[in-house]
Short mmCIF file of C-alpha atoms and ligand atoms in Angstrom, two decimals:
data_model
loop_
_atom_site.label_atom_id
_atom_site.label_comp_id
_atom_site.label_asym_id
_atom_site.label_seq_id
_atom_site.Cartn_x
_atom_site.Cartn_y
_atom_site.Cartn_z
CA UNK A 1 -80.05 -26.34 66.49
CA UNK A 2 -81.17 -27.89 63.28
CA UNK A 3 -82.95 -31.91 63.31
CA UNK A 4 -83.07 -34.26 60.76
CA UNK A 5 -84.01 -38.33 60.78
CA UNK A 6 -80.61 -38.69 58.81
CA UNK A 7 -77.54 -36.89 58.11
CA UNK A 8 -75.44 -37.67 55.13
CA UNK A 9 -72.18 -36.18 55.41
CA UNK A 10 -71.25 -35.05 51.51
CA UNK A 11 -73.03 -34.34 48.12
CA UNK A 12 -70.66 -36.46 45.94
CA UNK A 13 -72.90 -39.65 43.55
CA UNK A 14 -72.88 -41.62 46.52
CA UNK A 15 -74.37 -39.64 48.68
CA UNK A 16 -77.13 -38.10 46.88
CA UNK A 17 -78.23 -41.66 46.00
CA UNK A 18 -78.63 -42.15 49.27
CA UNK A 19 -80.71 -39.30 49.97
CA UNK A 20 -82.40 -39.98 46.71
CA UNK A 21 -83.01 -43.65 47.79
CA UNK A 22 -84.34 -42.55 51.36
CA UNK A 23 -86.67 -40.28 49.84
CA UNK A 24 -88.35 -42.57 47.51
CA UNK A 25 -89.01 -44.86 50.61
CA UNK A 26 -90.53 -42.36 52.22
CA UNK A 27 -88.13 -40.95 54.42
CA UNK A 28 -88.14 -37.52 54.13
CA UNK A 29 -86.39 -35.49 56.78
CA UNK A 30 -82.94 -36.00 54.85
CA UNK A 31 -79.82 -33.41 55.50
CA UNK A 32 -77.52 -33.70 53.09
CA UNK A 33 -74.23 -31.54 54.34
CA UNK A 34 -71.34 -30.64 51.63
CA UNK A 35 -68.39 -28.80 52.63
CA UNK A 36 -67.95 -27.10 48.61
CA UNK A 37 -69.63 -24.10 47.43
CA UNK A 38 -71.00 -26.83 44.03
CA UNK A 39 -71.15 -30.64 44.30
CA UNK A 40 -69.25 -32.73 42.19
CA UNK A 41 -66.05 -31.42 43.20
CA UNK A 42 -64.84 -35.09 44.99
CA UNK A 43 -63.99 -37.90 43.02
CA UNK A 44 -67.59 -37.52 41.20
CA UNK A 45 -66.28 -34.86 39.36
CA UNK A 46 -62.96 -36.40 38.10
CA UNK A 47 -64.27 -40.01 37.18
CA UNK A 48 -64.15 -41.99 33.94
CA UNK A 49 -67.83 -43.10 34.46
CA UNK A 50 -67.30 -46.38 33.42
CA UNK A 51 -70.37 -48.84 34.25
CA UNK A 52 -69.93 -53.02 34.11
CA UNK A 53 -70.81 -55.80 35.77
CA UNK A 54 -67.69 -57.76 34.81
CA UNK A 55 -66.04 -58.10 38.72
CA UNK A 56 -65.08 -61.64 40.13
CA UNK A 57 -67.02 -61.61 43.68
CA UNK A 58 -70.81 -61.84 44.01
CA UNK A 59 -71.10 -58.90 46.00
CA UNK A 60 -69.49 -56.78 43.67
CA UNK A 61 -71.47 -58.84 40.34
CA UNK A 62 -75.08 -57.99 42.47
CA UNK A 63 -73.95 -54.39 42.69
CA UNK A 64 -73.68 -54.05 39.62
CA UNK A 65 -76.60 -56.14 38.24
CA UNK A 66 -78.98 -53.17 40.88
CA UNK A 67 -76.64 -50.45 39.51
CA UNK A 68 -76.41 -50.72 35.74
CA UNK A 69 -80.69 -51.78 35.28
CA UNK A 70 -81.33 -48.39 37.32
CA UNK A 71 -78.90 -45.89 35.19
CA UNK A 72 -80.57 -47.99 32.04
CA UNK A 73 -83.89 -46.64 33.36
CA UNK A 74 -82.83 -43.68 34.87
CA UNK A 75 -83.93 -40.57 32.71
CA UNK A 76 -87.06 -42.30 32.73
CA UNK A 77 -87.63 -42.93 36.60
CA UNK A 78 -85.47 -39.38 37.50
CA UNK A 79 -86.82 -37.21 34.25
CA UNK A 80 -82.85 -36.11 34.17
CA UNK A 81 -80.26 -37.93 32.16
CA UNK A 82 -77.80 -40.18 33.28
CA UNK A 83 -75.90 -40.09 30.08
CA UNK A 84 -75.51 -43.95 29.98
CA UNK A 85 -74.00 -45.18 26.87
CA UNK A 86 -74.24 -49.08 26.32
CA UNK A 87 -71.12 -49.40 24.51
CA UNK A 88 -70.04 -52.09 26.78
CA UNK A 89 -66.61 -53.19 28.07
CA UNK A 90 -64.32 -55.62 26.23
CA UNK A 91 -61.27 -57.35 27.90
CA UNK A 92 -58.39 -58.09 25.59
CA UNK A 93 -56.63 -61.31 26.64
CA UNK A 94 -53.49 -61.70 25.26
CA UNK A 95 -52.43 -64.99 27.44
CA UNK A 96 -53.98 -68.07 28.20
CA UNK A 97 -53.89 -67.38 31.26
CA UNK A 98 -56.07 -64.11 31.05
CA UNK A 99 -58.58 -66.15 29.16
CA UNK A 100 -58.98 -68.50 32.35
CA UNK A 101 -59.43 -65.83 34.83
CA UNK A 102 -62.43 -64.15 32.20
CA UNK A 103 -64.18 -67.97 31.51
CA UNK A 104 -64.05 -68.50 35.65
CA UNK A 105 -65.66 -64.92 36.19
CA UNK A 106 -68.02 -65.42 33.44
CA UNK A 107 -69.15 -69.13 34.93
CA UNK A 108 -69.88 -66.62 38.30
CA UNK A 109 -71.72 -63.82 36.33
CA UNK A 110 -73.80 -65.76 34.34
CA UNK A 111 -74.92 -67.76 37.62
CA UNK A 112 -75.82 -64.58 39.02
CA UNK A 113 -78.04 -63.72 36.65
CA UNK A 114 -75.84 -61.68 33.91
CA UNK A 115 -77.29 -62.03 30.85
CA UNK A 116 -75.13 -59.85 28.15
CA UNK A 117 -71.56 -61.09 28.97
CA UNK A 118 -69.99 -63.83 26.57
CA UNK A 119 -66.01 -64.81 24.99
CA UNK A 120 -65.23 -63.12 22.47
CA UNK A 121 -63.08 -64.47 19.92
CA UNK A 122 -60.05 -62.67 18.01
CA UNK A 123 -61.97 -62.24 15.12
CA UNK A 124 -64.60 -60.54 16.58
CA UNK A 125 -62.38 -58.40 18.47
CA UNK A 126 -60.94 -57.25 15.63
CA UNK A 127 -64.42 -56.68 13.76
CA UNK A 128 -65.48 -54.75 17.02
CA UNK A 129 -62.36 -52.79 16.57
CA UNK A 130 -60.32 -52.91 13.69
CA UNK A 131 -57.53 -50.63 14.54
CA UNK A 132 -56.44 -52.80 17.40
CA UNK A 133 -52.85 -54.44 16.72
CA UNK A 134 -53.76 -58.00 16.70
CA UNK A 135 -50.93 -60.60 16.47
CA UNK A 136 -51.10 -61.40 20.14
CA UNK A 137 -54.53 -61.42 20.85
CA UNK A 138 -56.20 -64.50 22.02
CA UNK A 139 -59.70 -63.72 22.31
CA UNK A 140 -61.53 -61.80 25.39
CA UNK A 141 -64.65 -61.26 26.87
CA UNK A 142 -67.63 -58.42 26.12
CA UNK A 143 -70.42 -57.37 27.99
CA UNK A 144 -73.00 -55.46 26.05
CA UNK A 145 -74.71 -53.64 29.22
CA UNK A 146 -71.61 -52.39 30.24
CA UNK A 147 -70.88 -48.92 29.30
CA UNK A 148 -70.32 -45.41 30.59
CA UNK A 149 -72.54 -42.54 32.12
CA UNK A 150 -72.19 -39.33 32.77
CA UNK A 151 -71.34 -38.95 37.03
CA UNK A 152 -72.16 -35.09 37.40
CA UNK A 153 -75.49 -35.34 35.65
CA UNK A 154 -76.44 -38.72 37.66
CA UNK A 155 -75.40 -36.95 41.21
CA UNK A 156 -77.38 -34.29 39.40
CA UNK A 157 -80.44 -35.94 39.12
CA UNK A 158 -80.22 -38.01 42.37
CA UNK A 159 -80.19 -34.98 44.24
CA UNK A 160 -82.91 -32.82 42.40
CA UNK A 161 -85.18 -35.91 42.92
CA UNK A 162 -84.56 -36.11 46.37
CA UNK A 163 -84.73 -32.25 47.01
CA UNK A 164 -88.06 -32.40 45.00
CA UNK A 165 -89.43 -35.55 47.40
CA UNK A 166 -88.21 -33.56 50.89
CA UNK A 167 -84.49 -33.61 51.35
CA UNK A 168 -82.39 -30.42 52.05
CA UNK A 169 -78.78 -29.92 50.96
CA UNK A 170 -76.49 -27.32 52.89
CA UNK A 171 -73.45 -26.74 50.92
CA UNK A 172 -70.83 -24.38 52.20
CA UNK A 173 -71.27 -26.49 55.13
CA UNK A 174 -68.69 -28.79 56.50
CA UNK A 175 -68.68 -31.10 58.92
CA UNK A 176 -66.17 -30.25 61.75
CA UNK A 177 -67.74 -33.19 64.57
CA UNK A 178 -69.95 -36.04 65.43
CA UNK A 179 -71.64 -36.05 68.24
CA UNK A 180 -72.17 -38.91 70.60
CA UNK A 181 -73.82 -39.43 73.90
CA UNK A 182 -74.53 -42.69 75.63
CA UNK A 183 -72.34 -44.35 72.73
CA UNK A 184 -74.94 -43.57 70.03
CA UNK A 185 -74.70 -40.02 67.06
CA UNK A 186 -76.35 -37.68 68.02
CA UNK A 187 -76.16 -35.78 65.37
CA UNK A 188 -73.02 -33.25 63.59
CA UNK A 189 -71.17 -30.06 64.32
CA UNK A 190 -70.45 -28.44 60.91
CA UNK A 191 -69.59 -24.86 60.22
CA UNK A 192 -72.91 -23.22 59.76
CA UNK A 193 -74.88 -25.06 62.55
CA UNK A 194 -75.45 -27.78 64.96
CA UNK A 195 -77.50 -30.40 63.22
CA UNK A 196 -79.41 -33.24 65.76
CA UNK A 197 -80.41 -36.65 64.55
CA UNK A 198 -80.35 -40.04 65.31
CA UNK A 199 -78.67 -41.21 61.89
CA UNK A 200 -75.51 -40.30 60.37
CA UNK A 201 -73.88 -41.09 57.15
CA UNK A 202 -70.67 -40.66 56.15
CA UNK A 203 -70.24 -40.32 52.10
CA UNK A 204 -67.22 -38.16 52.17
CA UNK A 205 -65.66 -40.22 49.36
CA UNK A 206 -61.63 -40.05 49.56
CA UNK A 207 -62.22 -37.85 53.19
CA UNK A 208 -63.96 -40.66 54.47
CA UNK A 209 -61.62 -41.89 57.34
CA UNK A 210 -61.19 -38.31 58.50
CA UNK A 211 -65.21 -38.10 59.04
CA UNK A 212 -65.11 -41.26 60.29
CA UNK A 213 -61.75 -40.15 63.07
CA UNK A 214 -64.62 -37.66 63.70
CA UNK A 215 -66.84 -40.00 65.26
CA UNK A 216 -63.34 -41.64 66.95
CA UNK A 217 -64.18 -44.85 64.39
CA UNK A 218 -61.78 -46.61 62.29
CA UNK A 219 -62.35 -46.54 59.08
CA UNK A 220 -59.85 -48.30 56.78
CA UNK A 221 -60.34 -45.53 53.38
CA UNK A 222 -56.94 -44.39 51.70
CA UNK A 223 -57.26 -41.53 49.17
CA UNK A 224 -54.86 -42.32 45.97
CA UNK A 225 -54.35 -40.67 42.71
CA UNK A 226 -55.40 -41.65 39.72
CA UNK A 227 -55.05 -39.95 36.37
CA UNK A 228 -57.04 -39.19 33.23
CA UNK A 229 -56.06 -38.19 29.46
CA UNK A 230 -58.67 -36.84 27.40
CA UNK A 231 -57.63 -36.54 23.30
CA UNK A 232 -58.23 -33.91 21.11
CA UNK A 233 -60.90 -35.11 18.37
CA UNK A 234 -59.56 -37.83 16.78
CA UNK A 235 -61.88 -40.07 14.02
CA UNK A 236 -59.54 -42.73 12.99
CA UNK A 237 -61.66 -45.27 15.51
CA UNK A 238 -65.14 -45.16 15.87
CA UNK A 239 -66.50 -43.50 18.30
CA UNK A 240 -68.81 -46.76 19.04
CA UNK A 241 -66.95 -48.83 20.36
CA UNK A 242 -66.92 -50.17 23.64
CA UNK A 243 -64.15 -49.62 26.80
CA UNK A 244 -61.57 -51.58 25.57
CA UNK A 245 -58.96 -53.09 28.08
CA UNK A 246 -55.81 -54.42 27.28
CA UNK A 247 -54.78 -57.15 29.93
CA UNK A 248 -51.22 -57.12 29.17
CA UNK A 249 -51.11 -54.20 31.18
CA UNK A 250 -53.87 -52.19 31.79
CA UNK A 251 -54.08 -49.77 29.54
CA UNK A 252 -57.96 -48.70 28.68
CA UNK A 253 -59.44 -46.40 26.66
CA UNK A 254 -63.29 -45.53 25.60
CA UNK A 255 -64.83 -43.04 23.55
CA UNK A 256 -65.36 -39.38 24.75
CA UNK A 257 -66.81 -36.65 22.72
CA UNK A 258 -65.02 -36.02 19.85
CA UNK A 259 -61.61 -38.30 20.88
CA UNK A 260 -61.14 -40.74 23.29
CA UNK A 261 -60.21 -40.78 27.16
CA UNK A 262 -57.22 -43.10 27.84
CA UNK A 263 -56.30 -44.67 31.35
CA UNK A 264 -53.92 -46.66 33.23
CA UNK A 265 -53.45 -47.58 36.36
CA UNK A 266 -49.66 -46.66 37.45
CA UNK A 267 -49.00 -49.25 39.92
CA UNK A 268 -46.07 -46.57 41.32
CA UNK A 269 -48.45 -44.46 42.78
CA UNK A 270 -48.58 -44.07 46.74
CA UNK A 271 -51.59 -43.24 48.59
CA UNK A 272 -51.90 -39.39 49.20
CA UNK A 273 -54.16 -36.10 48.70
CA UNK A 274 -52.57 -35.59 45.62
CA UNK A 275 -54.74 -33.55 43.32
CA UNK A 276 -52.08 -32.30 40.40
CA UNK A 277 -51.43 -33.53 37.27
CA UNK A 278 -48.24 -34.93 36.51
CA UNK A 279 -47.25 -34.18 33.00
CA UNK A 280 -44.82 -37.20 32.61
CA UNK A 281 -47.91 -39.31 33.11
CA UNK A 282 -48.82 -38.65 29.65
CA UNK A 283 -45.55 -40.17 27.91
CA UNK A 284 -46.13 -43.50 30.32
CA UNK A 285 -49.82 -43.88 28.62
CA UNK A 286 -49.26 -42.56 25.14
CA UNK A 287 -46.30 -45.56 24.99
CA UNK A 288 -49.02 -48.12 25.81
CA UNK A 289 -51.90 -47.02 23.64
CA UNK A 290 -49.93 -46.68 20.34
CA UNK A 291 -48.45 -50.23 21.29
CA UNK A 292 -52.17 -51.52 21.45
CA UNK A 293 -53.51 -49.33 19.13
CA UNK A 294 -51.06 -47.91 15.99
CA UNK A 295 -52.69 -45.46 14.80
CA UNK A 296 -53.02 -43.71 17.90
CA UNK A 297 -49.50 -42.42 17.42
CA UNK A 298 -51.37 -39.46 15.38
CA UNK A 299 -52.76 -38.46 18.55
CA UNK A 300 -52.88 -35.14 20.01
CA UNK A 301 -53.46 -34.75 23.74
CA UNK A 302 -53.43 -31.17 25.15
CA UNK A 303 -51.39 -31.31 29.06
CA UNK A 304 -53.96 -28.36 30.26
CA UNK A 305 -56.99 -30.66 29.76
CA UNK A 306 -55.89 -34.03 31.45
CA UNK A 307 -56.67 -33.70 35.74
CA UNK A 308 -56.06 -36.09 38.48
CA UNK A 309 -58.60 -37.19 41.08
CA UNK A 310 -58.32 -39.28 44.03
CA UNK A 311 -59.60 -42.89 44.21
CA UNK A 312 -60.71 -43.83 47.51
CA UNK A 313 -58.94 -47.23 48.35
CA UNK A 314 -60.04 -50.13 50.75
CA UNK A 315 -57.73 -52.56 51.51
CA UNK A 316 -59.98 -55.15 50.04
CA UNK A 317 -60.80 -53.04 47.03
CA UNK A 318 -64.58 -53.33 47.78
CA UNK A 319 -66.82 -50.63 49.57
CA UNK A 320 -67.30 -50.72 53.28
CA UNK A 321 -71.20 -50.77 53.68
CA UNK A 322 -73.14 -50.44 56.83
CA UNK A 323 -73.78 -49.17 60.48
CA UNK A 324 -70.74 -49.60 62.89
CA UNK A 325 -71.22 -51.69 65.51
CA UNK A 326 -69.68 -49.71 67.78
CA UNK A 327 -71.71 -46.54 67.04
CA UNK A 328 -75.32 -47.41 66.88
CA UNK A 329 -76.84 -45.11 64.25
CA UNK A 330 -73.54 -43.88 62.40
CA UNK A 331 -73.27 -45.77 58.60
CA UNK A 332 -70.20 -46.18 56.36
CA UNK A 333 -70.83 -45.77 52.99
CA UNK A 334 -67.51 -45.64 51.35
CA UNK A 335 -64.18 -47.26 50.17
CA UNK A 336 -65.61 -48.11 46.78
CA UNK A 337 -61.87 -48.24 45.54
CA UNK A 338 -62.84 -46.61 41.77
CA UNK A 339 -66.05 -48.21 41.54
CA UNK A 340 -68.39 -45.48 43.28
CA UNK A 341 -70.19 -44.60 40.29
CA UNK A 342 -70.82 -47.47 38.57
CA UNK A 343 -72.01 -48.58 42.56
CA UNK A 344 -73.65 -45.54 43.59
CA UNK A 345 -77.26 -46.67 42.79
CA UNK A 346 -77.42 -50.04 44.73
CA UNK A 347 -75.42 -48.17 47.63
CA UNK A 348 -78.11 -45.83 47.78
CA UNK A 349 -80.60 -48.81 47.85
CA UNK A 350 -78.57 -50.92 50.40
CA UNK A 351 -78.53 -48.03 52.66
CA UNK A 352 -81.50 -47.08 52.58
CA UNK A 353 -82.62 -50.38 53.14
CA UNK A 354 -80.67 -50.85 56.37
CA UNK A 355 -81.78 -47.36 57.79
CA UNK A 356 -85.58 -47.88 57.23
CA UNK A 357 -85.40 -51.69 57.65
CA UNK A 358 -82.30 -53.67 58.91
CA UNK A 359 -82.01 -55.79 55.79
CA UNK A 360 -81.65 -55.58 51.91
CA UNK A 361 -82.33 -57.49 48.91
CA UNK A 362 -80.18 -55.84 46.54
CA UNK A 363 -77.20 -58.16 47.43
CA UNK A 364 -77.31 -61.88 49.18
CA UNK A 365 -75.29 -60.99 52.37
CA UNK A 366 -74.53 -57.47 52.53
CA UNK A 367 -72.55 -58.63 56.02
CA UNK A 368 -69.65 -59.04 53.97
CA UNK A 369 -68.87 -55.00 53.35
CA UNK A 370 -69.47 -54.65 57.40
CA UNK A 371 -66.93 -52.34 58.85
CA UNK A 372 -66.11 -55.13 61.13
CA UNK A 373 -64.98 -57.22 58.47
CA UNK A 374 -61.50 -55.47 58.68
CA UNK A 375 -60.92 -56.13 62.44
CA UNK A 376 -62.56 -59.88 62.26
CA UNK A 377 -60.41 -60.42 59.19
CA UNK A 378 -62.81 -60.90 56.55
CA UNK A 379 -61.63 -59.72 53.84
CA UNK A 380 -63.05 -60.04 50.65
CA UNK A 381 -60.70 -60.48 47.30
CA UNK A 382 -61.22 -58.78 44.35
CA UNK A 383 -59.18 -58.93 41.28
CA UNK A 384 -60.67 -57.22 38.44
CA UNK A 385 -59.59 -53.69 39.25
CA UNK A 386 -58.77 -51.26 36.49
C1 FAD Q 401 -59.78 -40.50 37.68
C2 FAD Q 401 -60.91 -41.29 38.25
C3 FAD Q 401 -61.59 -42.19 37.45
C4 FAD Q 401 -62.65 -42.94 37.97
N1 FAD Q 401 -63.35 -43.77 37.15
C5 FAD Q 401 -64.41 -44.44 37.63
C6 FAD Q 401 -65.21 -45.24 36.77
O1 FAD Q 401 -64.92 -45.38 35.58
N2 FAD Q 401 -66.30 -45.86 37.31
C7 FAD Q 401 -66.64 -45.74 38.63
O2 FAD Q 401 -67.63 -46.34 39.04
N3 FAD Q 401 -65.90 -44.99 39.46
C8 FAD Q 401 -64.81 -44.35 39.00
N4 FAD Q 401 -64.06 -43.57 39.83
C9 FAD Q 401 -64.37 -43.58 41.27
C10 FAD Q 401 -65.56 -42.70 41.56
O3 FAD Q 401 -65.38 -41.43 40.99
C11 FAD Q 401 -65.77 -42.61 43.06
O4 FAD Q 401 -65.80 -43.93 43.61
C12 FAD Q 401 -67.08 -41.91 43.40
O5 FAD Q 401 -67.16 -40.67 42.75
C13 FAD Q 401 -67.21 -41.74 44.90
O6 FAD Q 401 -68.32 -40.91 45.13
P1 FAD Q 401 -68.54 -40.28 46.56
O7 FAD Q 401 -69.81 -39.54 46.50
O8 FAD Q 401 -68.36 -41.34 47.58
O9 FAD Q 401 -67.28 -39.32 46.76
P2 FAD Q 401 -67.02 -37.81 46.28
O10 FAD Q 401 -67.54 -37.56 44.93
O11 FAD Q 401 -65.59 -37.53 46.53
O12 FAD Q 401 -67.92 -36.99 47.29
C14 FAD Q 401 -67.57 -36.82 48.64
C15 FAD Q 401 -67.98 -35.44 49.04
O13 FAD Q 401 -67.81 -35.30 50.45
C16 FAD Q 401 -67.47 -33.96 50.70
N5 FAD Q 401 -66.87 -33.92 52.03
C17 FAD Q 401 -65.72 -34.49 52.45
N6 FAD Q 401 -65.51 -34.23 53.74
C18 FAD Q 401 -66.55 -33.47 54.17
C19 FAD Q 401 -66.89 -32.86 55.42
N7 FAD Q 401 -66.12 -32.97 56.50
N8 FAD Q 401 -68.05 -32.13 55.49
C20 FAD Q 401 -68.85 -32.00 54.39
N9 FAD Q 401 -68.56 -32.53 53.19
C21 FAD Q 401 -67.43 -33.26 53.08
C22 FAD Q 401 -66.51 -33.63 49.57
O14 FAD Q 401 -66.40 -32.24 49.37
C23 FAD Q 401 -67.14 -34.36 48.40
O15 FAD Q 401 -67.97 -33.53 47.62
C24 FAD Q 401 -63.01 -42.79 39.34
C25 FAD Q 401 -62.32 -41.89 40.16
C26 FAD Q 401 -61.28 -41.15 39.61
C27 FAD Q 401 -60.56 -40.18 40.50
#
């Protein structure tokens, strides 16, 4: 029988932050349990690692304005590279009405302390990015801090840090129970061992409502494919330029390497552990990008080199934050719905926070991403999902 003070079940971004987070506040005695033989192989490994501060609720806004500061400093305050690039992110609004919703979520970021975000005009969406087709565009909105970073190296460097400061990290080891007595964890059962403590975490990204059926909690998480399309080098755009979103329908695209990695989110999928690639994806986005973007009709996309992961969906499209009331001393942190990454640093913080001290600053009311929320009917409503 092994003991630590806390238990975080998996070694994805979110929950090496956490065990990066706990260490730096002097919690040492940190298990970190991953079922893989390498980390990275959740949603960590699959994501676009796209960064911004452009949401419509606070909570979301404050996440971001923890979350985007640290990976600015990271290399710095980790001494390993986060590989964040501030390209930013630039909505396209091609109706009025877009151009509404961006101004009203502006008026909130700005209040909240965002200092890089402004309207953009067409003109200087078309300087930004020349090879954008034009005649519909109205204007948009840029935020200069947004950008992208590199997920493995950040999980990377979390957990190094924290392994450096104390924690441990089992891999090969997956968690098969939770143990409870007198309604409070008690600790895990996983495959290599029994582990006792009086904290447990459950990070287990898409997984997360199986842990959590574990610990006979429920935990409202639905895993649901999303797809990616990485191009061959292509150096008709710059490689500079920001995420750029079209609003008409979704469509996004940002620089990667050599050519760029286009997105969209096909509102046909159905929840599901759905982990292949579906070839005829690739006709559905090529259509939109070359209608956005001409000259991206020269592009060549090789099938073998595009993947699917699984984003890990709340029904309120935020993440579910915080210690179940009904289980003293078991924590959700999960249900970031596609924003994990970009959240990963300030849900390391916030966690942390409410292990080692019952509150947090990072976010006004972190009450609102309860687990209760769902059964008191709180939901929270975000619309700027991509
Ligand atoms: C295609 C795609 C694009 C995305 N783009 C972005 C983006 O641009 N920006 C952004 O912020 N987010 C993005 N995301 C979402 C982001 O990747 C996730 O929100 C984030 O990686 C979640 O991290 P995690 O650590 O919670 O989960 P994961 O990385 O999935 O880690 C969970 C870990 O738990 C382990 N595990 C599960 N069950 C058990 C068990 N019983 N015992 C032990 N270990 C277990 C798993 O093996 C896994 O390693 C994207 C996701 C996808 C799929």
């Amino acid at each position: 029988m092994h003991t630590a003070d806390v238990v975080i079940i998996g070694g994805g971004i979110v929950g090496s932050s956490i065990a990066y987070h706990l260490t730096e506040a002097g919690c040492r005695n940190v298990l970190v349990l991953e079922r893989e033989a390498h980390q990275g192989k959740g949603s960590t490994g699959k994501s676009m690692g796209g960064v911004r501060a452009q949401f419509t609720t606070p909570v979301n806004i404050q996440m971001s304005l923890y979350s985007i500061p640290f990976y600015a400093a990271f290399d710095e305050r980790l001494g390993h590279p986060a590989g964040y690039k501030s390209q930013g992110y630039l909505f396209v609004a091609t109706k009025p009405s877009h151009l509404e919703y961006l101004q009203t979520n502006q008026r909130r970021q700005k209040s909240l302390g965002l200092k890089d975000v402004r309207m953009v005009t067409k003109a200087e969406i078309v300087e930004m990015v020349p090879q954008l087709r034009s005649d519909d565009i109205l204007g948009g909105s840029f935020c200069a801090s947004d950008g992208f970073v590199d997920p493995y190296s950040a999980m990377t460097g979390f957990i190094k840090r924290a392994v450096d400061d104390g924690a441990t990290i089992w891999k090969s080891a997956e968690v098969k129970g939770v143990v409870k007595k007198s309604r409070c964890v008690r600790g895990v059962a996983t495959t290599r061992d029994e582990v006792h403590a009086p904290v447990v975490v459950n990070a287990a990204g898409p997984w997360a409502a199986e842990v959590a059926s574990m610990a006979r909690v429920e935990l409202p998480v639905k895993p649901l494919r999303r797809m990616l399309i990485p191009t061959e080098p292509f150096d008709e755009v710059s490689h500079e330029i920001p995420m750029v979103i079209d609003m008409t329908n979704g469509f996004h695209f940002r620089p990667e390497s050599r050519g760029f990695l286009l997105a969209w989110n096909d509102p046909e999928e159905t929840p599901g552990y759905k982990f292949d690639f579906d070839p005829e994806f690739i006709e559905k986005v090529l259509i939109r990008a070359a209608d956005r973007v001409p000259c991206f009709e020269n592009l060549a996309v090789n099938p073998k080199r595009a993947w699917a992961g699984l984003y890990e969906m709340s029904p309120d499209h935020h993440g579910i934050i915080g210690e179940f009331e009904e289980l003293p001393g078991f924590y959700a942190a999960n249900g970031f719905s596609g924003h994990g990454v970009m959240h990963a640093p300030a849900t390391g913080k916030i966690v942390a926070d409410l292990i080692t001290s019952g509150k947090t600053g990072v976010v006004e009311d972190v009450t609102v991403l309860s687990p209760t929320r769902f059964k008191a009917g709180k939901l929270l409503h975000e619309t700027a999902l991509l």
